[in-house]
Tab-separated table of C-alpha atoms and ligand atoms in Angstrom:
chain	number	residue	atom	x	y	z
A	23	MET	CA	0.000	0.000	0.000
A	24	LYS	CA	1.405	3.347	-1.002
A	25	PHE	CA	0.305	6.648	0.500
A	26	GLY	CA	1.089	9.880	-1.320
A	27	GLY	CA	1.941	13.238	0.210
A	28	GLY	CA	-1.662	14.332	-0.318
A	29	CYS	CA	-2.707	11.519	2.077
A	30	LEU	CA	-0.204	12.750	4.683
A	31	ARG	CA	-1.314	16.299	5.119
A	32	ASP	CA	-2.423	16.652	8.738
A	33	GLY	CA	-3.505	14.619	11.755
A	34	ARG	CA	-6.853	13.708	10.255
A	35	SER	CA	-5.437	12.361	6.980
A	36	VAL	CA	-2.593	10.459	8.680
A	37	ALA	CA	-5.166	8.847	11.002
A	38	GLN	CA	-7.236	7.881	7.960
A	39	ALA	CA	-4.174	6.310	6.275
A	40	CYS	CA	-3.387	4.384	9.469
A	41	ALA	CA	-6.962	3.115	9.714
A	42	ILE	CA	-6.761	1.804	6.142
A	43	VAL	CA	-3.458	0.037	6.880
A	44	SER	CA	-4.737	-1.493	10.138
A	45	ALA	CA	-7.836	-2.828	8.429
A	46	GLN	CA	-5.879	-4.518	5.635
A	47	LYS	CA	-2.654	-5.810	7.125
A	48	PRO	CA	-0.528	-7.833	6.456
A	49	ALA	CA	0.801	-5.211	4.121
A	50	VAL	CA	4.018	-3.426	3.297
A	51	VAL	CA	3.577	0.339	3.288
A	52	VAL	CA	5.468	2.814	1.101
A	53	VAL	CA	5.149	6.536	1.798
A	54	SER	CA	5.826	9.873	0.134
A	55	ALA	CA	6.998	12.830	2.163
A	56	VAL	CA	4.383	14.697	4.195
A	57	SER	CA	2.674	17.127	1.823
A	58	GLY	CA	4.928	20.105	1.033
A	59	VAL	CA	8.057	18.697	2.676
A	60	THR	CA	10.027	17.987	-0.518
A	61	GLU	CA	9.394	21.617	-1.559
A	62	LEU	CA	10.600	22.696	1.875
A	63	LEU	CA	13.827	20.714	1.420
A	64	LEU	CA	14.342	22.284	-2.009
A	65	THR	CA	13.964	25.730	-0.428
A	66	ALA	CA	16.361	24.669	2.313
A	67	ILE	CA	19.019	23.858	-0.288
A	68	ASP	CA	18.621	27.266	-1.950
A	69	GLN	CA	18.739	29.049	1.379
A	70	ALA	CA	21.767	27.112	2.605
A	71	LYS	CA	23.679	27.981	-0.569
A	72	ARG	CA	23.058	31.670	0.207
A	73	HIS	CA	23.964	31.755	3.880
A	74	GLU	CA	24.301	29.547	6.907
A	75	ARG	CA	22.020	31.791	8.953
A	76	ASN	CA	19.125	30.875	6.653
A	77	ILE	CA	19.220	27.270	7.849
A	78	PRO	CA	17.528	27.421	11.307
A	79	PRO	CA	14.188	28.849	10.099
A	80	VAL	CA	13.773	26.094	7.486
A	81	LEU	CA	14.686	23.463	10.027
A	82	SER	CA	12.049	24.691	12.432
A	83	ALA	CA	9.471	24.687	9.646
A	84	LEU	CA	10.429	21.067	8.948
A	85	ALA	CA	10.167	20.147	12.627
A	86	ASP	CA	6.814	21.937	13.048
A	87	ARG	CA	5.331	20.206	10.009
A	88	HIS	CA	5.900	16.803	11.671
A	89	ALA	CA	5.384	17.792	15.301
A	90	GLY	CA	1.908	19.098	14.489
A	91	VAL	CA	0.817	15.686	13.272
A	92	ILE	CA	2.366	13.843	16.228
A	93	ASP	CA	0.684	16.158	18.729
A	94	GLU	CA	-2.699	15.640	17.148
A	95	LEU	CA	-2.393	11.889	16.954
A	96	CYS	CA	-0.290	10.073	19.483
A	97	PRO	CA	-2.260	9.359	22.622
A	98	GLY	CA	0.400	7.656	24.804
A	99	ARG	CA	3.227	9.750	26.283
A	100	ILE	CA	6.030	7.191	25.874
A	101	PRO	CA	5.577	6.408	22.161
A	102	LYS	CA	5.130	10.097	21.524
A	103	LYS	CA	8.426	10.983	23.232
A	104	ARG	CA	10.249	8.237	21.362
A	105	LEU	CA	8.799	9.299	18.029
A	106	GLN	CA	9.671	12.946	18.635
A	107	GLY	CA	13.216	11.837	19.400
A	108	GLU	CA	13.467	9.822	16.180
A	109	ILE	CA	12.182	12.732	14.115
A	110	ALA	CA	14.580	15.148	15.807
A	111	ALA	CA	17.526	12.811	15.129
A	112	ARG	CA	16.729	12.843	11.405
A	113	ILE	CA	16.261	16.583	11.301
A	114	SER	CA	19.686	17.003	12.848
A	115	ARG	CA	21.133	14.981	9.947
A	116	VAL	CA	19.408	17.366	7.560
A	117	GLU	CA	21.010	20.198	9.498
A	118	ARG	CA	24.483	18.705	9.118
A	119	LEU	CA	24.020	18.237	5.387
A	120	LEU	CA	22.750	21.815	4.995
A	121	THR	CA	25.641	23.218	6.994
A	122	GLY	CA	27.983	21.355	4.671
A	123	ILE	CA	26.311	22.990	1.683
A	124	ALA	CA	26.550	26.430	3.312
A	125	PHE	CA	30.275	25.987	3.901
A	126	HIS	CA	30.968	24.518	0.510
A	127	GLY	CA	28.730	26.912	-1.407
A	128	ASP	CA	27.909	24.138	-3.823
A	129	LEU	CA	26.580	20.617	-3.693
A	130	THR	CA	27.138	17.409	-5.584
A	131	PRO	CA	24.233	15.419	-7.073
A	132	ALA	CA	24.932	12.728	-4.460
A	133	VAL	CA	24.541	15.124	-1.525
A	134	ARG	CA	21.443	16.682	-3.078
A	135	ALA	CA	19.856	13.243	-3.484
A	136	ARG	CA	20.677	12.282	0.102
A	137	LEU	CA	19.238	15.513	1.421
A	138	LEU	CA	15.990	15.291	-0.535
A	139	SER	CA	15.498	11.690	0.611
A	140	PHE	CA	14.864	12.957	4.153
A	141	GLY	CA	11.270	13.992	3.434
A	142	GLU	CA	10.348	10.350	2.897
A	143	ARG	CA	12.605	9.088	5.706
A	144	LEU	CA	10.784	11.393	8.109
A	145	ALA	CA	7.352	10.391	6.805
A	146	ALA	CA	8.144	6.679	7.220
A	147	ARG	CA	9.196	7.248	10.860
A	148	LEU	CA	6.090	9.316	11.423
A	149	LEU	CA	3.678	6.763	9.987
A	150	ALA	CA	5.321	3.816	11.737
A	151	GLY	CA	5.235	5.719	15.029
A	152	VAL	CA	1.585	6.662	14.688
A	153	LEU	CA	0.663	3.080	13.724
A	154	GLU	CA	2.446	1.815	16.843
A	155	SER	CA	0.689	4.307	19.064
A	156	LEU	CA	-2.580	2.998	17.599
A	157	GLU	CA	-1.515	-0.527	18.476
A	158	THR	CA	-0.572	-1.763	15.030
A	159	ARG	CA	2.971	-3.081	15.188
A	160	ALA	CA	5.071	-1.277	12.583
A	161	THR	CA	8.667	-0.429	11.840
A	162	ALA	CA	10.290	2.059	9.464
A	163	LEU	CA	12.930	0.628	7.164
A	164	ASP	CA	14.994	3.041	5.052
A	165	ALA	CA	14.791	2.238	1.341
A	166	ASP	CA	18.536	2.275	0.696
A	167	ARG	CA	19.151	-0.119	3.575
A	168	ALA	CA	16.090	-2.237	2.782
A	169	GLY	CA	17.476	-2.727	-0.722
A	170	VAL	CA	15.482	-0.669	-3.227
A	171	CYS	CA	18.161	-0.846	-5.943
A	172	THR	CA	18.604	1.495	-8.905
A	173	ASP	CA	21.121	2.477	-11.568
A	174	ASP	CA	23.541	5.329	-10.833
A	175	ASN	CA	21.455	8.302	-12.006
A	176	PHE	CA	21.095	10.602	-8.994
A	177	GLU	CA	18.122	12.659	-10.179
A	178	SER	CA	15.921	10.217	-12.023
A	179	ALA	CA	17.176	6.719	-11.455
A	180	SER	CA	15.736	3.505	-12.898
A	181	ILE	CA	14.785	0.587	-10.670
A	182	ASP	CA	16.860	-2.596	-10.869
A	183	ARG	CA	14.044	-4.959	-10.033
A	184	GLY	CA	16.127	-8.155	-9.945
A	185	ARG	CA	18.586	-6.799	-7.380
A	186	THR	CA	15.783	-5.186	-5.434
A	187	ARG	CA	14.064	-8.548	-5.096
A	188	ARG	CA	17.250	-10.317	-3.996
A	189	LEU	CA	18.061	-7.739	-1.330
A	190	LEU	CA	14.703	-6.532	-0.115
A	191	ARG	CA	12.680	-9.676	0.198
A	192	PRO	CA	14.817	-11.415	2.844
A	193	ARG	CA	14.740	-8.221	4.936
A	194	VAL	CA	11.046	-7.488	4.670
A	195	ALA	CA	9.426	-10.937	4.616
A	196	PRO	CA	10.397	-11.857	8.230
A	197	LEU	CA	8.774	-8.639	9.508
A	198	LEU	CA	5.536	-9.484	7.741
A	199	ARG	CA	5.616	-13.022	9.149
A	200	ALA	CA	6.053	-11.563	12.634
A	201	GLY	CA	2.917	-9.445	12.149
A	202	ILE	CA	4.838	-6.164	11.826
A	203	VAL	CA	3.953	-3.598	9.136
A	204	PRO	CA	7.179	-2.503	7.390
A	205	VAL	CA	6.988	1.182	6.393
A	206	ILE	CA	9.429	1.999	3.585
A	207	PRO	CA	10.112	5.544	2.372
A	208	GLY	CA	9.528	6.026	-1.357
A	209	PHE	CA	11.288	8.348	-3.823
A	210	PHE	CA	14.825	7.024	-3.373
A	211	GLY	CA	16.932	3.935	-3.494
A	212	ARG	CA	20.570	2.941	-3.605
A	213	GLY	CA	22.769	2.998	-6.670
A	214	PRO	CA	25.274	0.259	-7.545
A	215	GLY	CA	27.855	1.739	-5.156
A	216	GLY	CA	25.364	2.204	-2.326
A	217	ALA	CA	24.848	5.983	-2.700
A	218	VAL	CA	21.341	7.436	-2.419
A	219	THR	CA	19.613	7.949	-5.789
A	220	LEU	CA	16.263	9.667	-6.482
A	221	LEU	CA	13.520	8.258	-8.699
A	222	GLY	CA	12.367	11.668	-9.990
A	223	ARG	CA	9.602	13.941	-8.697
A	224	ASN	CA	6.605	11.937	-7.491
A	225	GLY	CA	8.810	8.856	-7.659
A	226	SER	CA	7.296	7.140	-4.605
A	227	ASP	CA	4.690	5.456	-6.804
A	228	TYR	CA	7.532	3.903	-8.767
A	229	SER	CA	9.221	2.813	-5.490
A	230	ALA	CA	6.000	1.153	-4.394
A	231	ALA	CA	5.850	-0.905	-7.591
A	232	ALA	CA	9.466	-1.972	-7.075
A	233	VAL	CA	8.626	-3.139	-3.559
A	234	ALA	CA	5.483	-4.918	-4.816
A	235	TYR	CA	7.605	-6.703	-7.410
A	236	ALA	CA	10.248	-7.656	-4.863
A	237	MET	CA	7.643	-9.109	-2.513
A	238	GLY	CA	5.673	-10.869	-5.274
A	239	ALA	CA	2.645	-8.956	-3.954
A	240	GLU	CA	-0.856	-10.039	-4.846
A	241	ARG	CA	-1.846	-6.403	-5.240
A	242	LEU	CA	-0.406	-2.918	-5.204
A	243	GLU	CA	-2.726	-0.231	-3.911
A	244	VAL	CA	-1.681	3.343	-4.601
A	245	TRP	CA	-3.750	5.506	-2.240
A	246	LYS	CA	-4.356	9.099	-3.280
A	247	ASP	CA	-6.562	11.977	-2.271
A	248	ALA	CA	-8.365	11.698	-5.614
A	249	ASP	CA	-10.781	9.271	-7.237
A	250	GLY	CA	-8.304	7.366	-9.399
A	251	PHE	CA	-7.654	7.793	-13.117
A	252	MET	CA	-10.219	10.078	-14.712
A	253	SER	CA	-11.231	10.460	-18.340
A	254	ALA	CA	-10.042	14.097	-18.067
A	255	ASP	CA	-8.979	16.592	-15.405
A	256	PRO	CA	-12.184	17.050	-13.358
A	257	GLY	CA	-11.048	20.595	-12.525
A	258	ARG	CA	-11.451	21.534	-16.201
A	259	VAL	CA	-13.993	19.033	-17.454
A	260	PRO	CA	-17.057	18.708	-15.222
A	261	THR	CA	-18.278	15.584	-17.012
A	262	ALA	CA	-15.023	13.684	-16.383
A	263	ARG	CA	-15.601	10.083	-15.271
A	264	ARG	CA	-13.512	7.706	-13.198
A	265	LEU	CA	-11.906	4.979	-15.325
A	266	GLU	CA	-12.686	1.628	-13.766
A	267	ARG	CA	-9.994	-0.181	-15.717
A	268	LEU	CA	-7.138	0.925	-17.914
A	269	SER	CA	-4.155	-0.840	-19.402
A	270	PHE	CA	-0.526	-0.464	-18.277
A	271	ALA	CA	0.211	1.403	-21.528
A	272	GLU	CA	-2.782	3.729	-21.127
A	273	ALA	CA	-1.815	4.548	-17.535
A	274	ALA	CA	1.776	5.252	-18.564
A	275	GLU	CA	0.770	7.486	-21.507
A	276	LEU	CA	-1.898	9.419	-19.594
A	277	SER	CA	0.622	10.070	-16.815
A	278	TYR	CA	3.284	11.067	-19.323
A	279	PHE	CA	0.951	13.555	-21.015
A	280	GLY	CA	0.049	15.256	-17.773
A	281	ALA	CA	-2.528	13.330	-15.713
A	282	LYS	CA	-1.005	14.106	-12.317
A	283	ILE	CA	-2.334	11.023	-10.606
A	284	LEU	CA	0.576	8.598	-11.047
A	285	HIS	CA	4.301	8.663	-11.814
A	286	PRO	CA	4.585	7.629	-15.501
A	287	ARG	CA	7.033	4.809	-14.741
A	288	THR	CA	4.994	3.278	-11.919
A	289	VAL	CA	3.879	0.105	-13.628
A	290	GLU	CA	7.252	-0.692	-15.265
A	291	PRO	CA	8.619	-2.955	-12.505
A	292	LEU	CA	5.429	-5.015	-12.565
A	293	ALA	CA	5.543	-5.909	-16.270
A	294	GLY	CA	4.967	-9.617	-16.775
A	295	THR	CA	3.751	-10.262	-13.209
A	296	CYS	CA	0.312	-11.160	-11.838
A	297	THR	CA	0.286	-8.293	-9.318
A	298	ARG	CA	-2.973	-6.362	-9.604
A	299	VAL	CA	-2.566	-2.579	-9.481
A	300	PHE	CA	-5.188	-0.223	-8.079
A	301	VAL	CA	-5.293	3.539	-7.660
A	302	ARG	CA	-7.663	4.279	-4.785
A	303	ASN	CA	-9.137	7.266	-3.025
A	304	MET	CA	-8.266	7.543	0.660
A	305	ASN	CA	-11.320	9.687	1.310
A	306	ASP	CA	-13.608	7.112	-0.259
A	307	PRO	CA	-12.206	3.706	0.761
A	308	GLY	CA	-15.446	1.993	-0.262
A	309	SER	CA	-14.795	2.852	-3.921
A	310	PRO	CA	-12.702	0.365	-5.908
A	311	GLY	CA	-10.791	3.222	-7.634
A	312	SER	CA	-9.111	2.447	-10.955
A	313	GLU	CA	-7.521	-0.889	-11.761
A	314	ILE	CA	-4.521	-0.915	-14.078
A	315	VAL	CA	-4.481	-4.203	-15.971
A	316	ALA	CA	-1.784	-5.913	-18.000
A	317	GLY	CA	-4.052	-6.894	-20.903
A	318	ARG	CA	-6.766	-5.003	-22.711
A	319	PRO	CA	-9.133	-3.201	-20.382
A	320	GLY	CA	-12.261	-4.035	-22.414
A	321	ARG	CA	-14.172	-0.804	-22.730
A	322	ALA	CA	-17.069	0.335	-24.863
A	323	VAL	CA	-15.551	3.693	-25.831
A	324	ASP	CA	-12.440	4.156	-27.976
A	325	VAL	CA	-10.807	6.967	-26.037
A	326	ALA	CA	-9.944	6.174	-22.423
A	327	GLY	CA	-8.828	9.620	-21.405
A	328	ILE	CA	-7.444	12.997	-22.357
A	329	ALA	CA	-4.630	14.774	-20.520
A	330	ALA	CA	-3.116	18.196	-21.022
A	331	ASN	CA	0.215	19.722	-20.152
A	332	ALA	CA	0.904	23.432	-20.336
A	333	ARG	CA	4.267	23.108	-18.587
A	334	LEU	CA	6.135	22.676	-21.790
A	335	ALA	CA	8.594	24.476	-24.063
A	336	VAL	CA	9.437	23.821	-27.703
A	337	LEU	CA	12.881	24.401	-29.178
A	338	ARG	CA	12.734	24.857	-32.938
A	339	VAL	CA	15.904	24.135	-34.852
A	340	HIS	CA	15.674	25.569	-38.378
A	341	GLY	CA	17.793	25.003	-41.440
A	342	ALA	CA	17.487	24.019	-45.072
A	343	GLY	CA	17.883	20.314	-45.660
A	344	ILE	CA	17.847	19.360	-42.003
A	345	GLY	CA	15.938	16.256	-42.899
A	346	SER	CA	18.654	14.948	-45.204
A	347	LYS	CA	21.761	15.539	-43.117
A	348	PRO	CA	22.967	12.307	-41.465
A	349	GLY	CA	23.769	12.596	-37.768
A	350	LEU	CA	22.172	15.987	-37.270
A	351	LEU	CA	19.537	14.787	-34.850
A	352	ALA	CA	22.199	12.809	-32.974
A	353	GLY	CA	24.275	15.984	-32.654
A	354	VAL	CA	21.344	18.010	-31.364
A	355	SER	CA	20.288	15.399	-28.839
A	356	SER	CA	23.783	14.733	-27.547
A	357	THR	CA	24.329	18.483	-27.101
A	358	LEU	CA	21.229	18.572	-24.894
A	359	ALA	CA	22.051	15.316	-23.123
A	360	GLY	CA	25.482	16.753	-22.316
A	361	ALA	CA	23.696	19.531	-20.430
A	362	GLY	CA	21.539	17.001	-18.560
A	363	ILE	CA	18.444	18.063	-20.516
A	364	ASN	CA	15.749	15.479	-21.181
A	365	ILE	CA	13.867	15.635	-24.490
A	366	HIS	CA	10.218	14.723	-23.977
A	367	SER	CA	9.448	14.306	-27.633
A	368	VAL	CA	10.702	15.200	-31.131
A	369	LEU	CA	8.810	16.208	-34.268
A	370	THR	CA	10.870	16.719	-37.414
A	371	SER	CA	10.433	17.851	-40.994
A	372	HIS	CA	12.819	18.654	-43.816
A	373	THR	CA	13.467	22.170	-42.542
A	374	CYS	CA	12.839	22.042	-38.839
A	375	ILE	CA	13.380	19.890	-35.742
A	376	ASN	CA	10.975	20.567	-32.881
A	377	LEU	CA	12.088	19.411	-29.465
A	378	LEU	CA	9.634	19.256	-26.580
A	379	LEU	CA	11.343	20.074	-23.285
A	380	ASP	CA	10.618	20.877	-19.690
A	381	PRO	CA	10.307	24.696	-19.389
A	382	THR	CA	12.964	24.729	-16.658
A	383	ASP	CA	15.485	23.389	-19.211
A	384	ALA	CA	14.425	25.623	-22.097
A	385	ALA	CA	16.731	28.635	-21.691
A	386	ARG	CA	19.786	26.452	-21.140
A	387	GLY	CA	18.874	24.271	-24.094
A	388	LEU	CA	18.494	27.307	-26.336
A	389	LYS	CA	21.919	28.632	-25.339
A	390	ARG	CA	23.619	25.290	-25.917
A	391	LEU	CA	22.062	24.758	-29.321
A	392	LYS	CA	22.690	28.331	-30.467
A	393	SER	CA	26.366	27.912	-29.803
A	394	ALA	CA	26.271	24.697	-31.807
A	395	THR	CA	24.818	26.246	-35.004
A	396	ASN	CA	26.753	25.193	-38.076
A	397	GLY	CA	26.364	25.188	-41.829
A	398	VAL	CA	23.070	23.340	-41.679
A	399	ILE	CA	21.430	24.753	-38.563
A	400	LYS	CA	20.557	28.354	-39.360
A	401	LYS	CA	18.429	29.420	-36.450
A	402	VAL	CA	17.243	28.118	-33.072
A	403	GLU	CA	14.081	29.527	-31.496
A	404	LEU	CA	12.269	29.000	-28.254
A	405	GLU	CA	8.487	28.749	-28.300
A	406	GLU	CA	6.918	28.937	-24.853
A	407	ASN	CA	3.308	29.491	-25.758
A	408	LEU	CA	2.227	25.990	-26.594
A	409	ALA	CA	0.444	23.339	-24.590
A	410	LEU	CA	0.103	19.671	-25.321
A	411	VAL	CA	-3.079	17.619	-25.381
A	412	GLY	CA	-2.699	13.842	-25.296
A	413	VAL	CA	-5.481	11.471	-26.283
A	414	VAL	CA	-5.123	7.915	-25.022
A	415	GLY	CA	-6.934	4.678	-25.748
A	416	GLU	CA	-5.984	1.076	-26.591
A	417	ARG	CA	-7.769	1.164	-29.933
A	418	ILE	CA	-6.725	4.598	-31.068
A	419	MET	CA	-4.313	3.422	-33.777
A	420	GLU	CA	-6.463	0.531	-34.906
A	421	LYS	CA	-9.783	2.026	-35.761
A	422	GLU	CA	-10.606	4.341	-38.638
A	423	GLY	CA	-12.155	7.718	-37.956
A	424	ILE	CA	-10.810	8.363	-34.465
A	425	TYR	CA	-8.370	11.037	-35.635
A	426	ALA	CA	-11.041	12.651	-37.746
A	427	ARG	CA	-13.240	12.936	-34.660
A	428	ILE	CA	-10.427	14.358	-32.508
A	429	PHE	CA	-9.420	17.061	-34.969
A	430	ALA	CA	-12.997	17.872	-35.927
A	431	ALA	CA	-13.760	18.503	-32.262
A	432	VAL	CA	-10.796	20.867	-31.981
A	433	ALA	CA	-11.714	22.674	-35.220
A	434	ARG	CA	-15.300	23.168	-34.026
A	435	GLU	CA	-13.887	25.279	-31.190
A	436	ARG	CA	-11.897	27.277	-33.796
A	437	ILE	CA	-8.616	26.161	-32.266
A	438	ASN	CA	-5.601	25.773	-34.511
A	439	VAL	CA	-3.488	22.635	-34.210
A	440	GLU	CA	0.128	23.844	-34.301
A	441	MET	CA	1.761	20.431	-34.406
A	442	ALA	CA	0.632	16.850	-34.032
A	443	ALA	CA	2.154	13.426	-33.611
A	444	ALA	CA	0.584	10.049	-34.052
A	445	GLY	CA	1.795	6.518	-34.293
A	446	ALA	CA	4.707	6.907	-31.895
A	447	SER	CA	2.720	4.921	-29.373
A	448	PRO	CA	0.069	2.395	-30.384
A	449	VAL	CA	-2.246	3.741	-27.689
A	450	ALA	CA	-1.781	7.519	-27.852
A	451	CYS	CA	-1.615	10.587	-30.022
A	452	TYR	CA	-0.950	14.191	-29.095
A	453	PHE	CA	-1.174	17.634	-30.566
A	454	LEU	CA	-0.019	21.107	-29.617
A	455	VAL	CA	-2.204	24.207	-29.450
A	456	ARG	CA	-1.684	27.746	-28.138
A	457	LYS	CA	-1.716	27.733	-24.339
A	458	ALA	CA	-4.596	30.185	-24.223
B	192	LIG	N1	8.259	13.623	-2.252
B	192	LIG	C1	8.682	13.438	-3.608
B	192	LIG	C2	8.127	14.564	-4.463
B	192	LIG	O1	7.429	15.428	-3.966
B	192	LIG	C3	8.297	12.093	-4.127
B	192	LIG	C4	6.819	11.784	-4.107
B	192	LIG	O2	6.020	12.577	-3.660
B	192	LIG	O3	6.453	10.708	-4.587
B	192	LIG	O4	8.377	14.586	-5.628
B	193	MG	MG1	4.972	14.520	-3.464
C-alpha cells in the first residue's frame, strides 16, 4: 500500500491512512513525504547555498510540520516521546548536510539526493510511530538499507528490479511473518555503489511498484486523495468520469501527457507479473478506484482519457535540408544530453526539428544549441506558448475515424493545431495548441 503526500497532510489524513493500513494488514507500506516537505527541502538547499544563517528557520518549519501531526495523533506519552526523538535525530542529519552545503557553497548530485530523501525518511518514521501508538505493530525501514536498488542516475534513477528482489525480500518478509507492518520511504533507493539515488519527482509510486515486485505482492494499492484515473482533469472538465480499468500502456501514456495522478514509470517494474494494481481514493475507501491491468481493459468507448500539459517548451531548430543531413539529430540530442536536458518528444520535418522540453530546461537548451549552429542549422528559437493535449486509448491506432473525430472537435472550437504526432505509441496521439 502506497500513501502519497496528499494523504499525509495533517492529523486527520494520517489517522485515515493508518486506519486503512490497520484494516488490511498484512501489508508493506510505502510513503511519500508529508505534503509540502520535498518543496521545503528544495527551499532549504537554496537558502543554505546563500547563507548559513538561513538554515535554522527552514529546520524549524520542517520540525513543526511533523510535530503538528504527532501532537494531534499520538495518545500515549512514551511512544510520543520516542517518536519525537526519532524525528529530531533525522532533522539534525538534515542540518548537518545543509551546513555542509553552506560551507561549501555548492553541492554534488549525491549530496542533493541524500538531502531530498529525508522527506520520505521522516514520513516513514512518522507513519510507523503513529501506527504503533494505535496498536498496530510497525517499523520504518529506510529504502537504501532495505534494498530498493537502482542504476547510478542521482536525479531520475531507474529501478533494478532483480537486485531489489534479492536484497529486499529477505529483509522485509520476516517482519511481515512476525505481524509487523514494514513502512518503507519512497522516492529514493541505492545505486550500484550504495549511494542514495532519487527516482524523480513523485517517484514514490515507482518505489511502491518496485517493492510490490520484490515481494511478489498479490496487489499494489496506490492511495491518493483523488478518485483514481479520470477520463479528463475534473477541474477543467465537469463531465469527467472515473476509469474503472485501464491498461498499463494507457496509464503510462496518460501520466506522461500530464494526468497528475501517477508517476509515468509506476507500472514498469510489474511488467509480466500477476500483481494487480489499483489507484484508490483515501477519502472514499469503499470505492474500488481504478484498476490498471496488464491486458486489454475491455471498454465500450475508444478513447480512455485525455490529458493536457501546459508546462512545456518547444525548441525549434531551423535550417534548409535538415531532414537529409545524417547525424544531425544525434548531434542536437547529444548536445542537450550533455547539459543534462531530457527531451520529452521530437517532431521533425525537412526544414525544422521541434524538441519538446521541460520549461525549466528551455533557456539552457536554447543557449547550448545556439552555440552549436553550423552550416546546416541556421536558427534556433524557443516557443513557450504551446500546450500539449494527449489522447489515449488502446484502440486509437487501430480504428478508422478516431483522428477525424479528434481534430474535428478541436476545429469546431476554432482552435488551430500547431503540431501533431501520431503513431509513436500504439495507444496515444498528441497535438499542440496555443496555451490560451
Ligand atoms: N516527495 C517526492 C516529491 O514530492 C516524491 C513523491 O512525492 O512521490 O516529488
Ligand atoms: Mg509529493
